[in-house]
Amino acid sequence: DSKTFIIDIFSNDFIKVLIQKRAWWDSVFRSEKTLSKIRRALKQLGIEEFELLVQNPMAVGLFEAFPEQHKIFDTIDNWLEDRKSVVQGKSVDLGGRRIIKKMRNISSIVRKNYNEVDKLADLIISVSANNKKIFPTNTNFKEITNGVDFDKFNIIDGISKGNTPIIGYVGKIQDRFDFELLKKVAELNPNLQFNIYGPLLSGREKANEIEKSKKNVSFMREVAYDKLPRIINTFSVGIIPHTINEFTASMNPLKL
């Protein structure tokens, strides 16, 4: 709306990006060049006091840059648990950005930045109470679970479920997805159709193998968000076949 602004900053740190790789993400938000451009934009907009909301542990340098402002950190997922998956040689997705095992060295930066959040944040929010352990000394931690727009998703008219019950999942197909569980459930229920919606970020070979061997399983790939309400309302049952570990315990699945 009229009070929403985007600060688009160009950086010519091409060499630093090549050398630091993912770690550059942290250093650019501590760079005086970047911070001065942010301050200049705020001055131009006439913004002097504000709530500083950071949702990325690699952008915590902003807390130190604006110590006088009210600082909020939105934890989302526990990136340290994510990093354990990387150390084990797997690829994972962080906030929509895929990282690979050569980036595993940023775990020390994430840990350091979480410590900064613990000390500097006036308020820490998270979708899961399990993430409180990341911030042992901060006394203002609030769990705010995900919500849903019922008007958007409560579609009844004009949706046919057909004769075969559909068991459905919506989400990114990555390391958290339990392919073996899906395969077993599909074997036990040959009269049901399993439709799995979402981009295949990892496990493509496993998904192709299951599709070929199980005629009642279909990986539907990525779909537009606006189509999700109608898709979800074709399900007789929704499932979340995630592996159970520390990383998935840090989540609060939107699909639920």
XYZ file of C-alpha atoms in Angstrom:
256
model
C 0.000 0.000 0.000
C 1.013 3.658 0.160
C 3.070 3.057 3.314
C 5.027 0.079 2.014
C 8.514 0.732 0.644
C 11.231 -1.568 -0.689
C 14.880 -0.582 -0.380
C 16.671 -2.187 -3.316
C 20.433 -2.065 -2.772
C 23.052 -2.934 -5.377
C 26.398 -4.229 -4.138
C 29.484 -4.658 -6.303
C 31.151 -7.118 -3.907
C 31.586 -9.719 -6.657
C 34.963 -10.918 -5.388
C 33.711 -11.185 -1.788
C 30.738 -13.242 -2.954
C 33.073 -15.692 -4.713
C 35.362 -15.955 -1.703
C 32.834 -15.911 1.134
C 30.017 -17.695 -0.694
C 27.019 -18.052 1.643
C 28.889 -16.278 4.436
C 28.706 -13.077 2.376
C 25.031 -12.949 3.263
C 26.049 -12.120 6.827
C 28.869 -9.699 6.005
C 26.819 -7.591 3.580
C 24.358 -6.730 6.373
C 27.302 -5.582 8.500
C 28.849 -3.548 5.697
C 28.907 0.205 6.331
C 28.147 0.768 2.643
C 24.908 -1.218 2.951
C 23.952 0.295 6.292
C 24.555 3.860 5.109
C 22.222 3.288 2.162
C 19.541 1.967 4.509
C 19.970 4.972 6.816
C 19.790 7.347 3.845
C 16.546 5.748 2.651
C 14.998 5.969 6.125
C 15.957 9.629 6.351
C 14.447 10.323 2.929
C 11.205 8.652 4.038
C 11.180 10.556 7.315
C 11.260 7.375 9.402
C 13.036 7.901 12.731
C 11.476 5.318 15.075
C 10.413 1.867 13.958
C 10.035 -1.776 14.837
C 12.985 -3.664 13.330
C 11.753 -7.140 12.349
C 14.457 -9.571 11.203
C 13.479 -13.034 9.951
C 16.858 -14.214 8.738
C 19.735 -15.147 11.092
C 22.189 -14.000 8.408
C 20.811 -10.437 8.640
C 21.296 -9.942 12.376
C 23.904 -7.257 11.717
C 20.954 -4.869 11.432
C 20.376 -5.232 15.187
C 23.792 -3.763 15.956
C 23.340 -1.072 13.301
C 20.109 0.228 14.885
C 20.576 -0.338 18.642
C 18.085 2.375 19.609
C 15.156 0.752 17.767
C 12.782 -1.924 19.094
C 14.205 -5.209 17.778
C 12.106 -8.290 16.935
C 13.439 -11.598 15.638
C 11.147 -14.088 13.902
C 12.817 -17.486 14.242
C 10.845 -19.433 11.598
C 12.967 -22.648 11.432
C 15.974 -23.722 13.477
C 18.846 -23.289 11.020
C 21.294 -25.087 13.322
C 19.290 -28.289 13.056
C 19.103 -27.699 9.298
C 22.870 -27.435 9.278
C 23.192 -30.877 10.860
C 21.474 -32.322 7.813
C 24.031 -30.581 5.619
C 26.941 -31.939 7.629
C 25.536 -35.403 7.036
C 25.912 -34.747 3.318
C 22.354 -33.888 2.456
C 20.939 -30.836 0.705
C 18.253 -28.816 2.437
C 16.087 -25.771 1.885
C 16.415 -22.664 4.014
C 13.552 -20.235 3.821
C 12.979 -21.075 0.199
C 16.694 -21.030 -0.728
C 18.389 -24.314 -1.438
C 21.863 -24.809 -0.015
C 24.318 -27.610 -0.687
C 26.945 -29.313 1.429
C 29.800 -27.002 0.365
C 27.966 -24.234 2.315
C 28.059 -26.175 5.584
C 30.662 -23.781 7.053
C 28.050 -21.100 7.816
C 26.808 -23.057 10.850
C 29.305 -21.196 13.041
C 27.960 -17.858 11.745
C 24.360 -18.924 12.386
C 25.269 -19.992 15.934
C 27.057 -16.698 16.589
C 24.134 -14.709 15.207
C 21.622 -16.649 17.295
C 23.715 -15.659 20.328
C 23.455 -12.024 19.223
C 19.684 -12.361 18.926
C 19.558 -13.912 22.390
C 21.301 -10.848 23.837
C 19.965 -7.997 21.681
C 16.366 -8.837 20.705
C 13.606 -7.093 22.637
C 11.177 -9.760 21.436
C 11.681 -13.206 19.852
C 8.775 -14.912 18.125
C 8.573 -18.404 16.655
C 6.005 -20.758 15.170
C 7.230 -23.478 17.539
C 7.921 -23.394 21.283
C 10.706 -25.918 20.646
C 12.850 -23.073 19.305
C 13.038 -21.431 22.737
C 16.119 -23.565 23.467
C 18.086 -21.584 20.859
C 17.796 -18.475 23.060
C 18.470 -19.629 26.635
C 18.804 -16.201 28.289
C 16.218 -14.065 26.467
C 13.153 -13.586 28.665
C 10.726 -12.374 25.980
C 10.045 -15.374 23.738
C 6.552 -15.816 22.291
C 5.145 -18.733 20.321
C 2.880 -17.587 17.476
C 1.688 -20.556 15.451
C 0.665 -20.275 11.812
C -2.913 -19.341 10.965
C -5.231 -19.735 8.004
C -7.580 -17.555 5.988
C -10.762 -19.646 6.280
C -12.585 -17.604 3.646
C -9.848 -18.377 1.135
C -9.623 -22.119 1.836
C -13.181 -23.053 2.801
C -14.389 -23.941 -0.698
C -17.392 -26.256 -0.954
C -19.181 -25.601 -4.234
C -18.084 -26.999 -7.573
C -15.502 -29.510 -6.335
C -15.923 -33.145 -7.286
C -13.944 -35.718 -5.328
C -14.685 -38.500 -7.788
C -15.010 -42.195 -6.975
C -11.463 -42.768 -5.737
C -10.576 -41.121 -2.419
C -7.576 -38.800 -2.733
C -4.937 -38.689 -0.012
C -2.970 -35.472 -0.405
C 0.120 -33.557 0.649
C 1.185 -29.994 -0.170
C 4.726 -28.769 0.491
C 8.322 -28.702 -0.624
C 9.648 -32.190 -1.310
C 12.997 -32.184 0.480
C 14.941 -34.134 3.109
C 12.163 -33.877 5.663
C 9.855 -35.932 3.396
C 9.570 -39.612 4.380
C 9.477 -41.431 1.034
C 9.549 -44.879 2.628
C 6.485 -44.070 4.727
C 4.598 -42.878 1.641
C 5.624 -46.018 -0.268
C 4.455 -48.306 2.541
C 1.107 -46.541 2.992
C 0.492 -46.652 -0.767
C 1.196 -50.411 -0.756
C -1.264 -50.983 2.080
C -3.987 -48.913 0.367
C -4.021 -49.753 -3.366
C -7.618 -48.475 -3.633
C -6.600 -44.925 -2.663
C -4.935 -42.253 -4.811
C -1.974 -40.358 -3.290
C -1.405 -36.912 -4.841
C 1.748 -35.139 -3.676
C 1.957 -31.432 -4.589
C 5.128 -29.353 -4.344
C 8.519 -28.712 -5.960
C 10.998 -31.588 -5.918
C 13.975 -29.942 -4.213
C 15.649 -33.225 -3.317
C 14.776 -36.895 -3.593
C 13.843 -36.651 -7.272
C 15.095 -40.188 -7.936
C 13.071 -41.591 -5.029
C 9.954 -39.786 -6.221
C 10.381 -41.118 -9.774
C 10.940 -44.632 -8.470
C 7.774 -44.544 -6.352
C 5.725 -43.115 -9.226
C 6.871 -45.932 -11.511
C 6.314 -48.733 -8.994
C 3.099 -47.435 -7.399
C 0.349 -46.572 -9.848
C -1.665 -44.923 -7.080
C 1.027 -42.309 -6.290
C 1.471 -39.107 -8.311
C 3.958 -36.314 -7.674
C 2.137 -33.287 -9.096
C 5.147 -30.915 -8.859
C 4.827 -27.215 -8.003
C 1.480 -25.436 -8.252
C 0.472 -21.788 -7.872
C -0.580 -20.755 -4.370
C -3.942 -19.466 -5.619
C -4.794 -22.987 -6.799
C -4.153 -24.608 -3.421
C -7.620 -24.043 -1.900
C -9.346 -26.021 -4.670
C -6.617 -28.675 -4.700
C -6.755 -29.232 -0.942
C -10.544 -29.524 -1.064
C -10.239 -32.489 -3.434
C -8.513 -34.422 -0.633
C -10.447 -36.929 1.432
C -7.504 -36.991 3.844
C -4.486 -34.725 4.178
C -1.170 -36.186 5.324
C 2.173 -34.766 6.475
C 4.700 -37.598 5.963
C 7.684 -35.814 7.505
C 10.527 -37.563 9.253
C 10.592 -36.923 12.988
C 13.751 -35.098 14.051
C 14.941 -31.879 15.701
C 14.536 -29.870 12.502
C 10.914 -30.860 11.853
C 10.211 -30.285 15.559
C 11.208 -26.649 14.991
C 8.441 -26.199 12.416
C 4.718 -25.485 12.513
C 3.554 -26.740 9.101
C 1.392 -24.258 7.170
C -0.339 -27.186 5.475
C -1.815 -28.266 8.845
